């Protein structure tokens, strides 16, 4: 291979790499916009048990992903027969299930602002996981951002009188989910189909038990009430509402650095915070302001650094 062909090959690789980075960044941004708007959707299902909602999310997400895999001719069944798949996507499925249930529960008890706090913390969790799991270097500004985040949480706990356990659990479980997905490295669509297939039978059995014990909506809806079919349709739509952003997230998690993914995550909690305060009427106290202020400052530092690095290349 002569110098010209070698140079053209390197240019093609760089162009392909830049294209993957752009597509991954766009996928990440879109998934966080959808997630930011989801509290409005879950509030429509306030009368449904959060565990039942999670079960329906899994069931209908599985149905959607099987259909997508069939249409795209993607084989996900073979992944289920691999031990490595269970080693990575099994824990990922459990992490996202816990995260979903806690998030829906928080929205149902009017703690949307606290969920926003959790997802503001989440980018810094992703940064730390990037350092620990993938040996990504922590820059001085990222260290400052982490310290600011920790200080904000401690101030909130001392001033507000309660530890933000919902926020931290949401941040840690979703940050760990992203790290596991990145380590697994499977295509986003097939990975989500595998995750949902691992959970669909337990979810279906749980939904049936809840329907029998609590008078839930089962699979066909409680048509004896005026809102039976409406709730059922909303529960079924929860499948694609769940699948779309997770496919986008899977694409982003496997094609861009965790540090960049962490920065993009501020989109979702910003939207959720605005919904919590201005739509749901939740309080925003001085303790909230100080905590959010510390985290926003840290994110601004990380964002400035990311932009500066991209311009220097």
Tab-separated table of C-alpha atoms in Angstrom, residues 22 39 66 83 96 153 161 163 183 200 226 231-232 262 267-268 296:
chain	number	residue	atom	x	y	z
A	22	UNK	CA	-21.998	12.206	15.821
A	39	UNK	CA	-42.977	12.143	34.117
A	66	UNK	CA	-39.182	-8.900	19.138
A	83	UNK	CA	-22.937	-17.465	28.986
A	96	UNK	CA	-32.876	-1.164	34.858
A	153	UNK	CA	-25.573	16.414	48.559
A	161	UNK	CA	-33.310	17.188	57.095
A	163	UNK	CA	-31.023	12.040	52.918
A	183	UNK	CA	-18.685	-3.309	28.886
A	200	UNK	CA	-40.797	-11.094	30.505
A	226	UNK	CA	-64.906	4.346	32.935
A	231	UNK	CA	-55.405	2.980	31.226
A	232	UNK	CA	-54.870	-0.248	29.280
A	262	UNK	CA	-22.403	11.732	31.331
A	267	UNK	CA	-30.895	17.213	29.353
A	268	UNK	CA	-33.320	14.792	31.029
A	296	UNK	CA	-24.851	22.593	37.855
